[in-house]
Coordinates of C-alpha atoms in Angstrom, one line a residue:
P1 CA 18.0 1.5 15.8
G2 CA 17.2 3.8 18.7
F3 CA 14.3 5.2 16.5
D4 CA 12.8 2.3 14.3
V5 CA 13.5 -1.5 15.3
W6 CA 10.9 -2.5 12.5
G7 CA 13.7 -5.6 11.5
M8 CA 14.5 -6.7 15.1
D9 CA 10.9 -6.8 15.7
V10 CA 9.0 -10.2 16.6
S11 CA 5.5 -9.3 15.5
R12 CA 7.1 -9.0 11.6
F13 CA 6.0 -12.7 12.0
G14 CA 2.7 -14.2 12.9
D15 CA 1.5 -17.7 14.5
W16 CA 2.1 -19.2 11.4
A17 CA 6.0 -18.8 12.1
T18 CA 6.3 -22.0 13.5
L19 CA 9.4 -24.0 14.6
S20 CA 9.6 -25.9 11.5
Y21 CA 9.1 -22.7 9.1
T22 CA 11.9 -20.9 11.5
N23 CA 14.5 -24.2 10.8
T24 CA 13.5 -24.2 7.3
K25 CA 14.2 -20.1 6.9
V26 CA 17.3 -20.6 8.7
Q27 CA 18.9 -23.5 6.7
E28 CA 18.2 -21.6 3.9
N29 CA 19.6 -18.4 4.8
Y30 CA 22.3 -20.4 5.8
S31 CA 23.3 -22.0 2.9
R32 CA 23.1 -18.8 1.1
R33 CA 25.4 -16.9 3.4
F34 CA 28.2 -16.1 0.4
S35 CA 25.4 -15.5 -1.9
I36 CA 24.0 -12.0 -3.2
R37 CA 20.3 -11.8 -3.1
F38 CA 19.0 -9.7 -5.7
P39 CA 16.3 -7.1 -5.4
N40 CA 13.6 -8.7 -7.5
E41 CA 14.5 -12.8 -5.9
E42 CA 12.0 -14.5 -4.0
L43 CA 13.5 -17.2 -2.2
P44 CA 11.4 -20.4 -1.9
A45 CA 12.0 -21.7 1.3
G46 CA 8.7 -22.4 3.8
R47 CA 6.4 -21.8 0.6
P48 CA 3.9 -21.6 -0.3
L49 CA 2.0 -21.7 3.0
R50 CA -0.6 -19.3 3.4
T51 CA -2.7 -19.0 0.2
T52 CA -5.7 -17.9 -0.4
P53 CA -9.1 -19.4 -2.7
V54 CA -7.7 -18.1 -6.0
Y55 CA -4.1 -18.9 -5.7
D56 CA -4.4 -21.7 -8.4
K57 CA -6.4 -19.6 -10.4
L58 CA -3.6 -16.6 -10.3
I59 CA -0.9 -19.5 -10.8
S60 CA -2.9 -20.6 -13.9
E61 CA -2.8 -17.4 -15.3
G62 CA 1.0 -17.0 -14.8
A63 CA 1.3 -15.4 -11.7
Q64 CA 4.8 -14.8 -10.0
M65 CA 4.5 -15.0 -6.8
G66 CA 6.2 -13.7 -3.6
S67 CA 5.4 -13.9 0.3
S68 CA 3.9 -11.2 2.3
F69 CA 3.6 -11.9 6.1
G70 CA 3.4 -15.7 4.8
L71 CA 0.5 -14.8 2.0
E72 CA 1.3 -15.6 -1.4
V73 CA 0.9 -12.6 -3.5
P74 CA 0.8 -12.2 -6.8
L75 CA 4.1 -9.8 -8.0
W76 CA 3.4 -10.0 -12.0
F77 CA 2.2 -11.8 -14.7
A78 CA 4.2 -13.6 -17.1
P79 CA 3.5 -15.4 -20.2
K80 CA 4.2 -19.2 -20.4
G81 CA 8.4 -19.6 -20.6
V82 CA 9.0 -16.3 -19.1
T83 CA 10.3 -16.0 -15.4
D84 CA 12.8 -13.6 -13.6
K85 CA 16.0 -13.6 -14.2
F86 CA 17.4 -11.8 -11.2
S87 CA 19.7 -8.3 -11.6
W88 CA 20.1 -5.7 -10.1
R89 CA 19.3 -3.8 -13.5
R90 CA 15.5 -3.7 -15.3
S91 CA 14.9 -7.5 -16.1
T92 CA 12.4 -10.3 -18.0
D93 CA 9.4 -8.9 -15.8
F94 CA 10.1 -5.1 -17.3
E95 CA 7.7 -5.2 -20.6
H96 CA 5.1 -7.3 -19.1
V97 CA 4.5 -5.0 -15.8
A98 CA 4.2 -2.5 -18.5
Q99 CA 1.3 -4.1 -20.4
E100 CA -0.1 -4.6 -16.8
V101 CA -0.1 -0.9 -15.9
Q102 CA -1.3 0.1 -19.7
A103 CA -4.5 -2.0 -19.1
V104 CA -5.1 -0.1 -15.7
R105 CA -4.5 3.3 -17.0
E106 CA -6.7 2.6 -20.0
S107 CA -9.2 0.5 -19.2
V108 CA -9.4 -2.2 -16.4
G109 CA -7.5 -4.4 -14.0
V110 CA -7.9 -6.6 -10.7
L111 CA -5.7 -6.9 -8.2
E112 CA -5.9 -9.4 -5.2
I113 CA -5.2 -7.2 -1.8
S114 CA -6.1 -9.8 0.3
G115 CA -2.7 -9.5 1.9
F116 CA -3.4 -6.4 3.6
A117 CA -4.3 -6.2 6.9
K118 CA -8.3 -5.7 7.7
Y119 CA -9.7 -4.8 11.6
T120 CA -13.1 -4.4 12.5
V121 CA -13.6 -2.3 15.9
V122 CA -17.5 -2.8 16.7
G123 CA -19.5 -1.6 19.8
S124 CA -20.4 1.2 22.0
G125 CA -17.2 3.3 22.6
A126 CA -15.5 2.5 19.3
S127 CA -15.7 5.8 17.7
D128 CA -14.2 7.4 20.5
W129 CA -11.6 5.3 21.1
L130 CA -10.1 5.3 17.7
D131 CA -10.7 9.6 17.9
Q132 CA -8.0 8.9 20.8
I133 CA -5.7 6.4 19.0
L134 CA -5.9 8.1 14.9
A135 CA -4.9 10.9 14.1
C136 CA -7.6 11.6 11.7
R137 CA -10.9 13.0 12.0
I138 CA -13.8 10.3 12.3
P139 CA -15.4 10.1 9.0
K140 CA -19.3 10.1 8.8
P141 CA -21.1 6.8 8.4
G142 CA -20.8 5.8 4.9
R143 CA -17.4 7.3 4.5
M144 CA -13.9 6.5 4.3
T145 CA -10.6 8.6 5.2
L146 CA -6.8 8.0 5.3
A147 CA -5.9 7.5 9.1
P148 CA -2.6 8.2 10.2
M149 CA -1.5 6.8 13.5
L150 CA 1.3 8.4 15.7
N151 CA 3.5 7.2 18.6
E152 CA 3.9 9.7 21.4
N153 CA 6.8 11.4 19.6
G154 CA 4.7 12.2 17.1
K155 CA 6.1 9.8 14.6
L156 CA 4.4 7.9 11.9
I157 CA 3.8 4.0 13.4
G158 CA 0.9 3.4 10.7
D159 CA -1.2 4.6 7.9
F160 CA -5.2 2.9 7.2
T161 CA -7.9 3.8 5.7
L162 CA -10.5 4.0 8.2
A163 CA -14.3 3.5 7.1
N164 CA -17.2 4.1 9.9
L165 CA -19.9 1.5 8.7
D166 CA -22.1 3.1 11.4
D167 CA -21.7 4.9 14.7
D168 CA -20.5 1.7 16.4
E169 CA -19.1 -0.1 13.4
F170 CA -15.6 0.7 11.9
F171 CA -13.4 -1.4 8.8
I172 CA -9.9 -0.6 9.2
A173 CA -7.1 -1.9 6.2
G174 CA -3.8 -1.4 6.2
S175 CA 0.0 -2.9 5.5
G176 CA -0.3 -6.6 5.9
L177 CA 3.4 -6.9 6.9
A178 CA 2.4 -4.8 10.1
E179 CA -0.8 -6.9 11.3
E180 CA 0.6 -8.2 14.3
Y181 CA 2.6 -5.4 15.4
H182 CA -0.4 -2.8 14.5
L183 CA -2.9 -5.4 16.4
R184 CA -0.3 -5.3 19.7
W185 CA -0.4 -1.3 19.8
F186 CA -4.2 -1.6 19.6
E187 CA -4.1 -3.8 22.7
Q188 CA -1.9 -1.9 24.2
H189 CA -4.0 1.2 24.3
L190 CA -7.3 -0.7 25.2
P191 CA -9.4 0.8 28.1
E192 CA -9.2 -1.3 31.0
S193 CA -12.8 -1.6 30.5
T194 CA -15.0 -1.4 27.3
N195 CA -17.6 -2.7 25.3
F196 CA -16.0 -2.5 22.3
E197 CA -13.8 -5.2 20.6
V198 CA -11.0 -5.1 17.7
I199 CA -11.5 -8.0 15.6
P200 CA -8.2 -9.1 13.4
H201 CA -10.2 -10.8 10.2
R202 CA -7.0 -12.3 8.9
A203 CA -7.8 -15.0 6.6
D204 CA -11.6 -14.5 7.1
I205 CA -12.0 -11.6 4.9
L206 CA -10.4 -11.5 1.1
G207 CA -10.3 -8.7 -0.7
L208 CA -10.0 -7.6 -4.9
S209 CA -9.7 -4.4 -6.3
I210 CA -10.6 -3.1 -9.9
A211 CA -9.3 -0.1 -11.4
G212 CA -9.1 1.8 -14.2
A213 CA -10.7 3.8 -16.6
K214 CA -13.8 1.3 -17.1
S215 CA -14.0 0.2 -13.8
R216 CA -16.9 1.7 -12.8
E217 CA -18.5 0.3 -16.0
L218 CA -17.5 -3.3 -14.9
L219 CA -18.9 -2.5 -11.4
A220 CA -22.5 -1.9 -12.9
K221 CA -22.6 -4.7 -15.2
I222 CA -22.1 -7.3 -11.7
T223 CA -24.8 -4.7 -9.1
D224 CA -27.9 -3.8 -9.6
E225 CA -27.6 -1.0 -7.5
D226 CA -26.7 3.0 -8.7
V227 CA -22.5 3.2 -8.6
S228 CA -22.9 6.4 -10.7
R229 CA -20.2 9.2 -10.2
D230 CA -22.9 11.2 -8.4
A231 CA -24.5 8.2 -6.1
F232 CA -21.4 6.4 -5.4
R233 CA -18.8 9.3 -4.6
F234 CA -14.9 9.5 -3.9
M235 CA -14.4 7.7 -0.4
D236 CA -18.0 6.2 -0.3
I237 CA -18.3 2.5 1.7
R238 CA -21.2 0.6 1.3
E239 CA -22.5 -3.4 1.0
L240 CA -23.7 -4.3 -2.4
N241 CA -24.7 -7.3 -4.0
I242 CA -22.4 -8.5 -6.8
E243 CA -24.8 -10.9 -8.2
M244 CA -25.6 -13.6 -5.6
V245 CA -22.6 -12.1 -3.3
S246 CA -22.4 -9.4 -0.7
C247 CA -19.4 -7.1 -0.7
L248 CA -18.1 -4.1 1.0
V249 CA -17.1 -1.8 -1.6
G250 CA -15.2 1.2 -1.4
R251 CA -14.7 3.8 -3.5
V252 CA -10.9 4.1 -3.2
S253 CA -7.8 2.6 -5.1
Y254 CA -4.0 2.7 -4.2
T255 CA -3.2 2.9 -8.0
G256 CA -4.6 6.9 -8.0
D257 CA -6.7 6.1 -10.4
L258 CA -10.8 5.5 -10.5
G259 CA -11.4 2.3 -8.7
F260 CA -12.9 0.1 -6.3
E261 CA -11.9 -2.0 -3.4
L262 CA -14.1 -5.3 -2.8
W263 CA -13.9 -7.0 0.7
M264 CA -15.8 -10.1 0.7
E265 CA -16.0 -13.6 2.6
A266 CA -13.0 -16.1 2.1
D267 CA -15.2 -18.5 0.4
V268 CA -16.8 -16.6 -2.2
Q269 CA -13.4 -15.2 -3.3
R270 CA -13.2 -17.5 -6.4
Y271 CA -16.5 -16.4 -7.2
V272 CA -15.9 -12.9 -7.5
L273 CA -12.9 -13.2 -9.0
E274 CA -14.4 -15.6 -11.7
L275 CA -17.2 -13.1 -12.2
L276 CA -14.8 -10.1 -12.6
L277 CA -12.8 -11.5 -15.4
R278 CA -15.8 -12.9 -16.9
E279 CA -17.5 -9.8 -17.2
G280 CA -14.6 -7.6 -18.0
E281 CA -14.0 -9.5 -20.8
E282 CA -15.4 -7.0 -23.0
F283 CA -13.2 -4.1 -21.6
D284 CA -10.0 -6.4 -22.2
I285 CA -9.3 -6.9 -18.4
R286 CA -6.1 -8.1 -17.3
L287 CA -5.4 -9.3 -13.8
F288 CA -1.8 -7.0 -12.6
G289 CA 0.3 -7.3 -9.6
L290 CA 2.2 -5.7 -6.9
R291 CA 5.0 -4.5 -9.4
A292 CA 2.2 -2.5 -11.5
L293 CA 0.7 -1.1 -8.0
N294 CA 4.2 0.1 -7.2
S295 CA 4.6 1.9 -10.6
L296 CA 1.4 2.9 -10.5
R297 CA 1.6 4.5 -7.2
L298 CA 4.9 6.2 -7.8
E299 CA 2.8 8.3 -10.5
K300 CA 0.6 9.7 -7.7
N301 CA 3.6 10.0 -5.0
Y302 CA 2.0 8.0 -2.8
G303 CA 4.0 6.6 0.1
S304 CA 4.1 3.4 1.6
W305 CA 4.4 1.7 5.1
S306 CA 7.7 0.4 6.2
T307 CA 9.4 2.7 3.6
E308 CA 7.8 6.4 3.4
Y309 CA 5.7 6.3 6.4
R310 CA 8.1 4.7 9.4
P311 CA 8.2 5.8 13.2
L312 CA 11.5 7.9 11.5
F313 CA 9.4 10.3 10.2
G314 CA 6.3 12.7 11.1
P315 CA 3.3 13.4 9.6
L316 CA 4.0 16.9 8.3
E317 CA 7.6 15.8 7.2
A318 CA 6.1 12.4 5.5
G319 CA 3.2 15.0 4.0
L320 CA 0.4 13.7 5.6
S321 CA -0.3 16.7 7.3
P322 CA -3.6 17.3 5.7
F323 CA -4.8 13.7 7.5
V324 CA -3.8 15.1 10.9
A325 CA -6.7 16.9 12.5
L326 CA -4.8 19.0 15.3
N327 CA -8.0 21.1 16.1
K328 CA -10.0 18.3 17.0
D329 CA -11.1 17.9 20.4
A330 CA -9.8 14.5 21.0
G331 CA -6.5 14.3 22.7
F332 CA -4.9 11.6 20.3
I333 CA -1.7 9.6 20.8
G334 CA 1.1 12.1 19.8
K335 CA -1.1 15.4 19.3
D336 CA 1.3 17.8 21.2
A337 CA 4.6 16.3 19.0
A338 CA 2.6 17.3 15.8
I339 CA 1.7 20.2 17.1
Q340 CA 4.9 21.2 17.5
E341 CA 6.3 19.7 14.2
N342 CA 3.5 21.7 12.4
S343 CA 4.9 24.3 14.5
N344 CA 8.2 24.2 13.7
G345 CA 8.4 22.7 10.3
G346 CA 10.0 19.6 11.0
I347 CA 13.4 18.1 10.0
L348 CA 12.7 16.9 6.6
R349 CA 10.7 16.5 3.3
L350 CA 9.4 13.6 1.6
C351 CA 10.2 14.3 -2.3
T352 CA 9.6 12.4 -5.5
F353 CA 12.5 12.6 -7.9
I354 CA 12.3 11.9 -12.1
V355 CA 15.8 9.9 -12.5
E356 CA 17.6 10.1 -16.0
V357 CA 18.7 6.3 -16.1
K358 CA 18.2 4.3 -18.8
D359 CA 18.4 0.6 -17.5
A360 CA 18.5 0.5 -13.8
D361 CA 16.2 1.9 -10.9
V362 CA 16.2 2.4 -7.1
I363 CA 15.7 0.2 -4.8
G364 CA 15.8 2.0 -1.5
D365 CA 18.7 3.6 0.7
E366 CA 20.5 5.1 -2.3
P367 CA 22.1 8.5 -1.5
I368 CA 20.5 11.9 -2.7
W369 CA 23.1 14.1 -3.7
F370 CA 22.4 18.1 -3.5
G371 CA 25.4 19.3 -6.0
N372 CA 28.5 17.7 -4.2
E373 CA 27.0 16.8 -1.3
V374 CA 24.4 14.0 0.1
K375 CA 21.5 15.5 1.1
G376 CA 18.9 12.7 1.5
S377 CA 18.4 8.6 0.8
V378 CA 16.1 6.9 -1.1
T379 CA 13.3 5.6 0.2
S380 CA 11.5 3.8 -2.3
G381 CA 10.7 4.2 -6.2
G382 CA 10.6 2.3 -9.8
F383 CA 10.0 2.5 -12.9
A384 CA 6.8 4.9 -13.8
H385 CA 5.5 2.9 -17.1
N386 CA 2.8 4.9 -17.6
S387 CA 5.1 8.0 -17.8
G388 CA 8.3 6.1 -19.1
V389 CA 10.3 7.6 -16.6
S390 CA 12.1 6.3 -13.4
V391 CA 10.8 7.8 -10.0
A392 CA 12.8 7.6 -7.1
M393 CA 11.4 8.6 -3.5
G394 CA 12.9 10.1 -0.4
Y395 CA 13.2 12.3 2.1
V396 CA 15.9 15.5 2.0
S397 CA 16.3 18.7 4.3
K398 CA 13.3 20.7 4.3
E399 CA 15.7 23.6 3.7
I400 CA 16.4 22.6 -0.1
A401 CA 13.5 20.6 -0.6
N402 CA 11.9 23.1 -3.2
K403 CA 15.0 23.3 -5.3
K404 CA 14.1 21.6 -8.6
Q405 CA 17.0 21.5 -10.1
G406 CA 20.9 20.6 -9.0
W407 CA 19.6 17.1 -7.8
F408 CA 21.2 13.5 -8.6
V409 CA 20.6 10.0 -7.4
E410 CA 23.1 7.3 -7.2
I411 CA 22.3 4.0 -8.4
L412 CA 24.7 1.4 -8.8
G413 CA 27.8 3.1 -8.0
E414 CA 26.9 6.0 -10.5
R415 CA 25.3 9.4 -10.2
Y416 CA 22.5 10.3 -12.4
P417 CA 20.6 13.7 -12.7
A418 CA 17.5 13.9 -11.0
T419 CA 14.7 16.6 -10.9
L420 CA 12.1 17.5 -8.1
Q421 CA 8.5 16.5 -9.7
T422 CA 6.3 18.9 -7.5
E423 CA 3.0 17.7 -8.4
P424 CA 2.1 13.8 -9.5
L425 CA 2.3 12.4 -12.9
F426 CA -0.8 11.0 -13.1
D427 CA -4.0 13.3 -12.6
P428 CA -2.2 15.7 -10.8
K429 CA -5.2 17.4 -9.5
G430 CA -7.0 13.9 -8.6
E431 CA -10.1 14.6 -11.4
I432 CA -9.7 11.1 -12.3
M433 CA -9.9 9.3 -9.4
R434 CA -12.8 11.6 -8.1
G435 CA -14.8 11.7 -11.1

């Protein structure tokens, strides 16, 4: 725990975790002290607590909800009469998540992304401060970039999307689970005197994501502005009028597909969702949840916070070195250590494996074998429905990270053959995502 104490960090909870909430969860935990918690089991005590304006709409559409930082988030959408059957193996959600994935890859899906943490950094000096605290190069106005954040040891303590709205105003989106954790880091590294402020948005700014082959056509239907490929490039961001609502729209999607993220004030979120569903009917639009998102991001070898991206790993090890600007003038936190890692190559490499297993998938922390020796551990994984394969991501020694064959991943006590996947299963060159 000397390297990563996230599991004991009080910042895992916000102001919503009152004494009454704590007592409720403690009682639930005690009552289950001899019970097994299944990987797809969502515990009910203290819920629902935090909800968004579209919560009841999602429930009416069959949303099976989970809780993230106290907020109810859609995991998947079930037909009437179908619910999660708790299991260590694939369960009742499997075929329905597959349909959500198919809708995104073939047409368009919409996902609520309010669970992401959102911050604005605004005022004179904001750009210079961000240049010191983030390892990336600051994007130009109207552009976004992936922004790793390192500690003094050069290890990953955050991964964000950083958007430059103008030279004195920036929008940051990151992991909702780590909202207080990251805000604490920001505040600890503010200069004594500043002319800018860091504003956490919490529940006042909410989001929706549209993704898939028809997402641009859908967006074009609901705005009068030009959102064609050349006019609205990959990683562009701007204010758009979405019929009667002004939204901050970025051309990016964690699905790895063509897609857009729409950020709006909380009191108009329901209007925007209903507009998207209504205007998307001709494209057979479908709501999708976080389990489908997990399946989609695995096809792109995308990591996530608290699994692939943790203070245990450096940016080179995690595959994020293209987003670390070692040659920029700013002496960002962790720069010296990142330069050293770049020089010596680090110790580990994040790899993606295709596992030959029929009815179960990894959930995290399973051993990764090379031959007859354990050489690493799984960080996350699942079933990539669009590609029809089981995927595991994890870290192994850099010396063997280029070996394609000879791997096994252990699932539920059994070893299954695995093959190193050296490029993304979906859109390996990023042509669809950037198209």
